CSV table of N, CA, C and O in Angstrom, one decimal:
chain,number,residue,atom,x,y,z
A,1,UNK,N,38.8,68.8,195.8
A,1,UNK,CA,39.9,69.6,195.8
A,1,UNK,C,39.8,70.7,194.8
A,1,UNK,O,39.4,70.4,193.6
A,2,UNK,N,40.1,72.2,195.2
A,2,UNK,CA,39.9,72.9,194.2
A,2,UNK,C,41.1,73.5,193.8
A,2,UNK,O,42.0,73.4,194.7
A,3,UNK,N,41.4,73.9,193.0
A,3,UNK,CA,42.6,74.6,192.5
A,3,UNK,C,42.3,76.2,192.1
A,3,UNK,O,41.5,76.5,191.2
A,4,UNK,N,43.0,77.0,192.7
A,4,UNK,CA,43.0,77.9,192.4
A,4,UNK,C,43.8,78.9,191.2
A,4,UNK,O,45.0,79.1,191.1
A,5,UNK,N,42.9,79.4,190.6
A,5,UNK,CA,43.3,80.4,189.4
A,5,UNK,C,44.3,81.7,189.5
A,5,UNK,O,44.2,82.5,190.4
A,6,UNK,N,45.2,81.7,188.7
A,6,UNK,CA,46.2,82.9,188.9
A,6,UNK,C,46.1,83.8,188.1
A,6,UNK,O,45.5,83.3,187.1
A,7,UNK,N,46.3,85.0,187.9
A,7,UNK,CA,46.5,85.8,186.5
A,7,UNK,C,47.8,85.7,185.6
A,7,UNK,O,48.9,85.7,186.1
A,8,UNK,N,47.4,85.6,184.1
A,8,UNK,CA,48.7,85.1,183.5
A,8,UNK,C,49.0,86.3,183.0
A,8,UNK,O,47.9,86.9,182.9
A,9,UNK,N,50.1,87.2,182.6
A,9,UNK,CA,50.0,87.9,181.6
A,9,UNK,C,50.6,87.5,179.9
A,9,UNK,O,51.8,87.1,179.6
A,10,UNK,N,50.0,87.5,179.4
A,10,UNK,CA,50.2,87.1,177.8
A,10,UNK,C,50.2,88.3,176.6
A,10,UNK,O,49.1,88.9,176.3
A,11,UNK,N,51.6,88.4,176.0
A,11,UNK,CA,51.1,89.0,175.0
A,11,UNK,C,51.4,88.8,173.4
A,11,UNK,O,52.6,88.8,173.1
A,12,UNK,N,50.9,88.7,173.0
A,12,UNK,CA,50.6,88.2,171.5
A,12,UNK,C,50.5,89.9,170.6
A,12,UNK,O,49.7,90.8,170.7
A,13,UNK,N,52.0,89.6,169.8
A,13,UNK,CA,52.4,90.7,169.3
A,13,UNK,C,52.2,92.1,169.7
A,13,UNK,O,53.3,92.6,169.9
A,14,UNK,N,51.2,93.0,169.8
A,14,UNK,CA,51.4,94.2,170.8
A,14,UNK,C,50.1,94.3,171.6
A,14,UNK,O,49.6,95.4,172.0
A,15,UNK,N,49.4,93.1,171.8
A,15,UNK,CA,48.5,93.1,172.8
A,15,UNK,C,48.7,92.4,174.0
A,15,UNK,O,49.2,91.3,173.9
A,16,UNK,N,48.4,93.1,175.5
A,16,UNK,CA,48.5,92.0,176.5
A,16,UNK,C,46.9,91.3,176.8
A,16,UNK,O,45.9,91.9,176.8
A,17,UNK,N,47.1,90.4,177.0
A,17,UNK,CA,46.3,89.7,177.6
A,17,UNK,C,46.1,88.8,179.0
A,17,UNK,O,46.9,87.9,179.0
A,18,UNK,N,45.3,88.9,180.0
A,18,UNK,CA,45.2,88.2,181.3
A,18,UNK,C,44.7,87.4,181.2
A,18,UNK,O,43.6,87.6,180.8
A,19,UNK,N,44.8,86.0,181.4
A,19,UNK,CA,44.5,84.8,181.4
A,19,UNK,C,44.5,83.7,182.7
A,19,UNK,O,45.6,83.4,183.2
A,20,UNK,N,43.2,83.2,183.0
A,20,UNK,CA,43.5,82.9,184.5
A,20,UNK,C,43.6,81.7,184.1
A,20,UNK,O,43.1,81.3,183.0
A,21,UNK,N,44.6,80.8,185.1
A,21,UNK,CA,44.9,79.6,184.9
A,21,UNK,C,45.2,79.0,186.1
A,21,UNK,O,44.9,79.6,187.1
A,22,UNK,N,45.8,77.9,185.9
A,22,UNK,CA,45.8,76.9,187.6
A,22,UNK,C,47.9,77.2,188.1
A,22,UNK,O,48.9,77.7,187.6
A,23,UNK,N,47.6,77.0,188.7
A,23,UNK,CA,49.8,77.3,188.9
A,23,UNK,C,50.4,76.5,188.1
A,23,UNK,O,51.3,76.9,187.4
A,24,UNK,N,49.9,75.3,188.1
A,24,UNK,CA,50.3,73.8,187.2
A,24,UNK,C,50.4,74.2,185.9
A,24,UNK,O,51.5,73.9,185.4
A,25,UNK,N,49.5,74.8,185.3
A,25,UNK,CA,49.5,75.4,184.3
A,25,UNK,C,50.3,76.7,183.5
A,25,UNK,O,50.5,76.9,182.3
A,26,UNK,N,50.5,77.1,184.3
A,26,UNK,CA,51.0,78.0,183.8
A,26,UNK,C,52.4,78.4,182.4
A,26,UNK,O,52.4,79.1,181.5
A,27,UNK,N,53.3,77.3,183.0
A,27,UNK,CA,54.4,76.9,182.3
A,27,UNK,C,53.7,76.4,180.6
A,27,UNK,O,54.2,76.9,179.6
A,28,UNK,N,52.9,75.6,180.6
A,28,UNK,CA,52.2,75.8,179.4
A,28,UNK,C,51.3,76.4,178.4
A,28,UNK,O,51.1,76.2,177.2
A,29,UNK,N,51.0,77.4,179.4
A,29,UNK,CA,50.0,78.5,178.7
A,29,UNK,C,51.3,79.2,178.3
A,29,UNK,O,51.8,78.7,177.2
A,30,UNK,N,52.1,80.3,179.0
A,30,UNK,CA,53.2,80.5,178.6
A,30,UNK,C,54.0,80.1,177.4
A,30,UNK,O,54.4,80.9,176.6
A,31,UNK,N,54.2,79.1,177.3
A,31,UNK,CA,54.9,78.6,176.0
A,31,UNK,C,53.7,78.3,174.7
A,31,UNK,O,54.2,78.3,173.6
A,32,UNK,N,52.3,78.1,174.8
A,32,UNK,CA,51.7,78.1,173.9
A,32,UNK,C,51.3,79.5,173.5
A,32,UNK,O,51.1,79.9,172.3
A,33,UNK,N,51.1,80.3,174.4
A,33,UNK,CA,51.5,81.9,173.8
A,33,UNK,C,52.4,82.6,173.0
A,33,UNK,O,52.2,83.6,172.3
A,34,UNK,N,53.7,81.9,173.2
A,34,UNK,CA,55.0,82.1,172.8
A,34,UNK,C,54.7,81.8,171.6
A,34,UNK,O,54.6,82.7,170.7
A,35,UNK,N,54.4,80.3,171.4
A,35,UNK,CA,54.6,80.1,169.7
A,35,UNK,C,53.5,80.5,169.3
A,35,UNK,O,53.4,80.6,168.0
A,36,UNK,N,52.0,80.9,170.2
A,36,UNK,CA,51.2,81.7,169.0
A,36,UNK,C,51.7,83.1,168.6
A,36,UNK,O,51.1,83.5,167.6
A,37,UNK,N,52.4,83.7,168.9
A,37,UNK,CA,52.9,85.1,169.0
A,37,UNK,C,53.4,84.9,167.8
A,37,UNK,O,53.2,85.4,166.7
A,38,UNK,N,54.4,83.9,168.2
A,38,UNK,CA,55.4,83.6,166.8
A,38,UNK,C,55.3,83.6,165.3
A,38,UNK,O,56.0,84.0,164.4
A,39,UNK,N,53.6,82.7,165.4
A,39,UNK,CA,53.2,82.2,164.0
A,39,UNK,C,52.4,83.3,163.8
A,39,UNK,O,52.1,83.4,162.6
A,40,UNK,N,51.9,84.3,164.8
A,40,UNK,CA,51.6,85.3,164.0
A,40,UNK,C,52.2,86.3,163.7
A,40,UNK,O,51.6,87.3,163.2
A,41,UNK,N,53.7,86.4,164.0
A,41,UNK,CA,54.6,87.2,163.7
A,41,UNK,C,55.3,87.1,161.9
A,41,UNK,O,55.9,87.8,161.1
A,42,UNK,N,55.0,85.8,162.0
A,42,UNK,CA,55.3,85.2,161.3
A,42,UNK,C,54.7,85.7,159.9
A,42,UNK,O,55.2,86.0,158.8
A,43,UNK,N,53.0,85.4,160.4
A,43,UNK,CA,52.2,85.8,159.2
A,43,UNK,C,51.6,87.0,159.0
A,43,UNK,O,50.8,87.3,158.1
A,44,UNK,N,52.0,87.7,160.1
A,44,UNK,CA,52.3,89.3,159.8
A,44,UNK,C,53.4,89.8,159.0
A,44,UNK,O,53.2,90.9,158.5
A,45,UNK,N,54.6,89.1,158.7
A,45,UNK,CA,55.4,89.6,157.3
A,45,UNK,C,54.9,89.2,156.5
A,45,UNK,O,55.5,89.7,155.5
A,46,UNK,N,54.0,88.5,156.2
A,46,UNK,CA,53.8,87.9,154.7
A,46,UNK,C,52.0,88.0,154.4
A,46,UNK,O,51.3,87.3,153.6
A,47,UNK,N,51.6,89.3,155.4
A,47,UNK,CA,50.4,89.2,155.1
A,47,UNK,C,49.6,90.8,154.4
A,47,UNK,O,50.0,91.8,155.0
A,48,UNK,N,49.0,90.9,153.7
A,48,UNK,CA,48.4,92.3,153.1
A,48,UNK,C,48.1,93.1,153.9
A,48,UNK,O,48.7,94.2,154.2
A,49,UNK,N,46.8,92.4,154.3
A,49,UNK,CA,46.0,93.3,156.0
A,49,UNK,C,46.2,92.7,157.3
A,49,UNK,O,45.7,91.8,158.0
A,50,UNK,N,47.5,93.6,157.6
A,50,UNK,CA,47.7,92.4,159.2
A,50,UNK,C,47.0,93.0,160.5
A,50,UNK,O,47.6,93.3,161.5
A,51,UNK,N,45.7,93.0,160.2
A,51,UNK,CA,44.6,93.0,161.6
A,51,UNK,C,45.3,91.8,162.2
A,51,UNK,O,45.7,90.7,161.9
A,52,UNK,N,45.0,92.8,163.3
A,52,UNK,CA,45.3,91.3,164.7
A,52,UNK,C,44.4,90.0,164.4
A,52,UNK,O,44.7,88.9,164.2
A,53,UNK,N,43.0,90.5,164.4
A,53,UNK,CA,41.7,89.8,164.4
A,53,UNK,C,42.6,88.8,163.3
A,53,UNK,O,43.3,87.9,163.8
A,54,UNK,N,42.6,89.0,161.8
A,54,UNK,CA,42.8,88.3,160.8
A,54,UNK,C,43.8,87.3,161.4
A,54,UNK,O,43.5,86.2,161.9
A,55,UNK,N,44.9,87.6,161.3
A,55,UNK,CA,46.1,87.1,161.8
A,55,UNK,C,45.8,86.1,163.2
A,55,UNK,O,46.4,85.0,163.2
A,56,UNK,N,45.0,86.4,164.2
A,56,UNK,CA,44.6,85.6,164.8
A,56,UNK,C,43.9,84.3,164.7
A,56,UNK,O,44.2,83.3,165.2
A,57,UNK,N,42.7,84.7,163.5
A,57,UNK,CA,42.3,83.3,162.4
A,57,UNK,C,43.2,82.7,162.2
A,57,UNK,O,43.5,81.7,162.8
A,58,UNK,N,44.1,83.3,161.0
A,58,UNK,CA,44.8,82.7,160.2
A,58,UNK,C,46.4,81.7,161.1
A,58,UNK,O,47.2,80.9,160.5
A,59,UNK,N,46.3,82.2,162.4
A,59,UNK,CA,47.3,81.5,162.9
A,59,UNK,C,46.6,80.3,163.6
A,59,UNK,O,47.3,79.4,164.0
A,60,UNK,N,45.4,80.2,163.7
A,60,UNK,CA,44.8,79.3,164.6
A,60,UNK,C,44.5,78.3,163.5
A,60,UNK,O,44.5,77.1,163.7
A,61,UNK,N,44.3,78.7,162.3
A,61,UNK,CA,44.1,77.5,161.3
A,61,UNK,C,45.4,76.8,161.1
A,61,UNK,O,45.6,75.5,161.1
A,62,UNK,N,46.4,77.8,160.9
A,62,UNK,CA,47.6,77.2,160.7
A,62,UNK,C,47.9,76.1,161.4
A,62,UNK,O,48.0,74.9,161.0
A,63,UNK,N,48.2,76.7,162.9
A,63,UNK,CA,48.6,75.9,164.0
A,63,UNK,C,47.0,74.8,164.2
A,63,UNK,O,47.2,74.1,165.2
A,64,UNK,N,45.8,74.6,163.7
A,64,UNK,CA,45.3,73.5,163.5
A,64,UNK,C,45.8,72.3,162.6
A,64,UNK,O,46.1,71.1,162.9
A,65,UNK,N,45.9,73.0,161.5
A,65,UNK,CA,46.8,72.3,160.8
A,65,UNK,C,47.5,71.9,161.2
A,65,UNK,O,47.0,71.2,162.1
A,66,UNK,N,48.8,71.8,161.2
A,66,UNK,CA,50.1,71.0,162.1
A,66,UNK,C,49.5,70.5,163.0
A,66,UNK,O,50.1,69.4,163.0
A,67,UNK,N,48.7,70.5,164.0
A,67,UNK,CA,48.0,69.9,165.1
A,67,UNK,C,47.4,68.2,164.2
A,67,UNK,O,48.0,67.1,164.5
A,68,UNK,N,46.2,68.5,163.2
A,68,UNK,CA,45.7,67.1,162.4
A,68,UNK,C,46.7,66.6,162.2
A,68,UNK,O,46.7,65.5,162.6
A,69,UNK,N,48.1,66.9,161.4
A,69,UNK,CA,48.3,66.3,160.8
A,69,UNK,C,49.4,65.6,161.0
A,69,UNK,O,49.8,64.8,160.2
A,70,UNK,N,50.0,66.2,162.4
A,70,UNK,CA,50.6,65.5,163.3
A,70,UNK,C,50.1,64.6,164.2
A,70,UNK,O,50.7,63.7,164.7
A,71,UNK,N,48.6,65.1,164.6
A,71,UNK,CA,48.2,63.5,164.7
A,71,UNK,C,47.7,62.9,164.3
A,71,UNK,O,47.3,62.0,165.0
A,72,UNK,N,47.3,62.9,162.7
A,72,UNK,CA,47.2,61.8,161.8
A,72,UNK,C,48.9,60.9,161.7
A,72,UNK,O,49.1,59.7,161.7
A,73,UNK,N,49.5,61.8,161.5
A,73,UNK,CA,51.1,60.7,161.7
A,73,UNK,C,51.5,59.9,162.8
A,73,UNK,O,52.4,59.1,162.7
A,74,UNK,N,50.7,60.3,164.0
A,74,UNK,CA,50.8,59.3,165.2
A,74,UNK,C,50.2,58.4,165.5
A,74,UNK,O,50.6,57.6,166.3
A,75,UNK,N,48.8,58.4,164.8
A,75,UNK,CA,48.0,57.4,164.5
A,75,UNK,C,48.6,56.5,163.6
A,75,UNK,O,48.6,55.3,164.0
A,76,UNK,N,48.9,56.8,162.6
A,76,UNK,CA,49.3,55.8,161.6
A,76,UNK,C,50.6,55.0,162.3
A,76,UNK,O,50.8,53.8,162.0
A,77,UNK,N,51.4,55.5,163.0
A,77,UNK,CA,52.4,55.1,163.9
A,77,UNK,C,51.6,54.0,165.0
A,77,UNK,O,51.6,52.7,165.0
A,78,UNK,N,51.2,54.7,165.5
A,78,UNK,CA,50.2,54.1,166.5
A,78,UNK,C,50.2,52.2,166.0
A,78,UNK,O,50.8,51.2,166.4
A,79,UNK,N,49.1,52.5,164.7
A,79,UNK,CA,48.9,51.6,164.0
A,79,UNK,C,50.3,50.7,163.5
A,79,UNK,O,50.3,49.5,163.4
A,80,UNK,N,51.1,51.3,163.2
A,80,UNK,CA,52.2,50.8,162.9
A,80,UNK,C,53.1,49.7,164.1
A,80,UNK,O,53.6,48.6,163.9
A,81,UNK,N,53.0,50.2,164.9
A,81,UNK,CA,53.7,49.4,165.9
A,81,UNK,C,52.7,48.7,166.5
A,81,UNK,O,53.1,47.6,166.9
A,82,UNK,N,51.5,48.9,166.7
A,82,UNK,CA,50.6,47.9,167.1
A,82,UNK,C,50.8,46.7,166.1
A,82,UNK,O,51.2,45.6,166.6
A,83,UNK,N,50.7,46.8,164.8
A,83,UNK,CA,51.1,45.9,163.8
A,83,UNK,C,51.8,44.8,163.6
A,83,UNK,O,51.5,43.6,163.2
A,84,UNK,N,53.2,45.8,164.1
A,84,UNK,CA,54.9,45.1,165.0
A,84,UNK,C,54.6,43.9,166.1
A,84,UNK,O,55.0,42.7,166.4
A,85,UNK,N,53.8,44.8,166.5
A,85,UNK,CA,53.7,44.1,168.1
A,85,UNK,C,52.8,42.3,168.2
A,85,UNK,O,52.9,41.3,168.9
A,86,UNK,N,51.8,42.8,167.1
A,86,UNK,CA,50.6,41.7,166.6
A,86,UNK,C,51.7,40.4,165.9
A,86,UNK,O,51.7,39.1,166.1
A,87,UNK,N,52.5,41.1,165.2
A,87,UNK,CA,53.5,40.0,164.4
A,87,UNK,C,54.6,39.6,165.1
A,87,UNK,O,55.1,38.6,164.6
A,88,UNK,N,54.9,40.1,165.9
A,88,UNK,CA,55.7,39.6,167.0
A,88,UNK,C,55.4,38.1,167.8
A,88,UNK,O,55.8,37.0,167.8
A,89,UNK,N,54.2,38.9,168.6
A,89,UNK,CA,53.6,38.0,169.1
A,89,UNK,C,53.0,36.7,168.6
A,89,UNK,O,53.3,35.7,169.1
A,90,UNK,N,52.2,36.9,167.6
A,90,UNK,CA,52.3,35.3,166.8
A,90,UNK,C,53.6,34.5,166.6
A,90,UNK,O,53.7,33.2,166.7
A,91,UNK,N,55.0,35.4,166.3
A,91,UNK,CA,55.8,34.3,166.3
A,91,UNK,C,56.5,33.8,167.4
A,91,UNK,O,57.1,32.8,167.5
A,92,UNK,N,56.2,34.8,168.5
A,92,UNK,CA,56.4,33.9,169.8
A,92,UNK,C,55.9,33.2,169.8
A,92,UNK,O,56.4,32.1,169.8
A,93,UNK,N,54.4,33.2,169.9
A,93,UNK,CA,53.5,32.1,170.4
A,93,UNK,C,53.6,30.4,169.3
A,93,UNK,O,53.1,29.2,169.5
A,94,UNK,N,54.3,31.0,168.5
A,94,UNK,CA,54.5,30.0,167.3
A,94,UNK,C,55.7,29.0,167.6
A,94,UNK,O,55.7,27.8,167.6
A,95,UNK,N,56.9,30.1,168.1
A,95,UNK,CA,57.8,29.4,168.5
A,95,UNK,C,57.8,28.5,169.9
A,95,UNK,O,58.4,27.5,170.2
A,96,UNK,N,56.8,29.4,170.8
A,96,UNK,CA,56.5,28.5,172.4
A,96,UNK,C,56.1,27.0,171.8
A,96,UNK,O,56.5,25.9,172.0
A,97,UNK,N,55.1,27.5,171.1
A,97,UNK,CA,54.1,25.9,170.9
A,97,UNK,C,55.1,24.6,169.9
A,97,UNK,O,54.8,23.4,169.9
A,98,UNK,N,56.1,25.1,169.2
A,98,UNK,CA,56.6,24.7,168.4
A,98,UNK,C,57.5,23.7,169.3
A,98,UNK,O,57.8,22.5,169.1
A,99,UNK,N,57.8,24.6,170.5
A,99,UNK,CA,59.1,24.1,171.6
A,99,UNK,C,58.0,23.1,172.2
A,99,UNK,O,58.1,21.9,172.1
A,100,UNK,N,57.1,23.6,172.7
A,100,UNK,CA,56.4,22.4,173.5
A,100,UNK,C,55.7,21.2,173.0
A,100,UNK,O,55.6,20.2,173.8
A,101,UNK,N,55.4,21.1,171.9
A,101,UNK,CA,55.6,20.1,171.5
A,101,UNK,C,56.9,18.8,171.3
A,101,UNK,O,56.7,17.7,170.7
């Protein structure tokens, strides 16, 4: 099954961009454009030399950042309720065997 590619148009502060994507897709590229636009809008008020180029770096690190380090916090979640779930379960199994006896 193949899927076919559409043209997106994207623009990120005063450039457009065409980006081909699947239909399925699209609603996502869209909105991940949005908030790249944003964070470089962002760091276009608060930056010296606001080259696109620069600003493009500097928003893709950013938005990395928040990316690790939100899923380092889901991990540790992760881990967290796996945990729950470990200690749970022994006291069921504590309480079954307790009953069957």
């Amino acid at each position: 099954m193949t899927t076919s590619s559409e043209p997106v148009a994207l623009r990120l502060i005063d450039r457009e961009f065409l980006i081909a994507c699947a239909p399925e897709e699209r609603e996502g590229l869209l909105e991940s454009a949005a908030y790249l636009d944003r964070k470089m809008r962002e760091l276009r008020a608060n930056a010296r030399t606001p080259g696109f180029d620069r600003l493009a770096v500097l928003a893709a690190i950013s938005i990395t950042h928040e990316f690790l380090a939100l899923r380092k916090q889901h991990s540790g979640q992760d881990q967290s309720v796996g945990d729950s779930l470990a200690a749970m379960r022994q006291k069921l199994e504590a309480a079954l065997d307790a009953q069957l006896k």
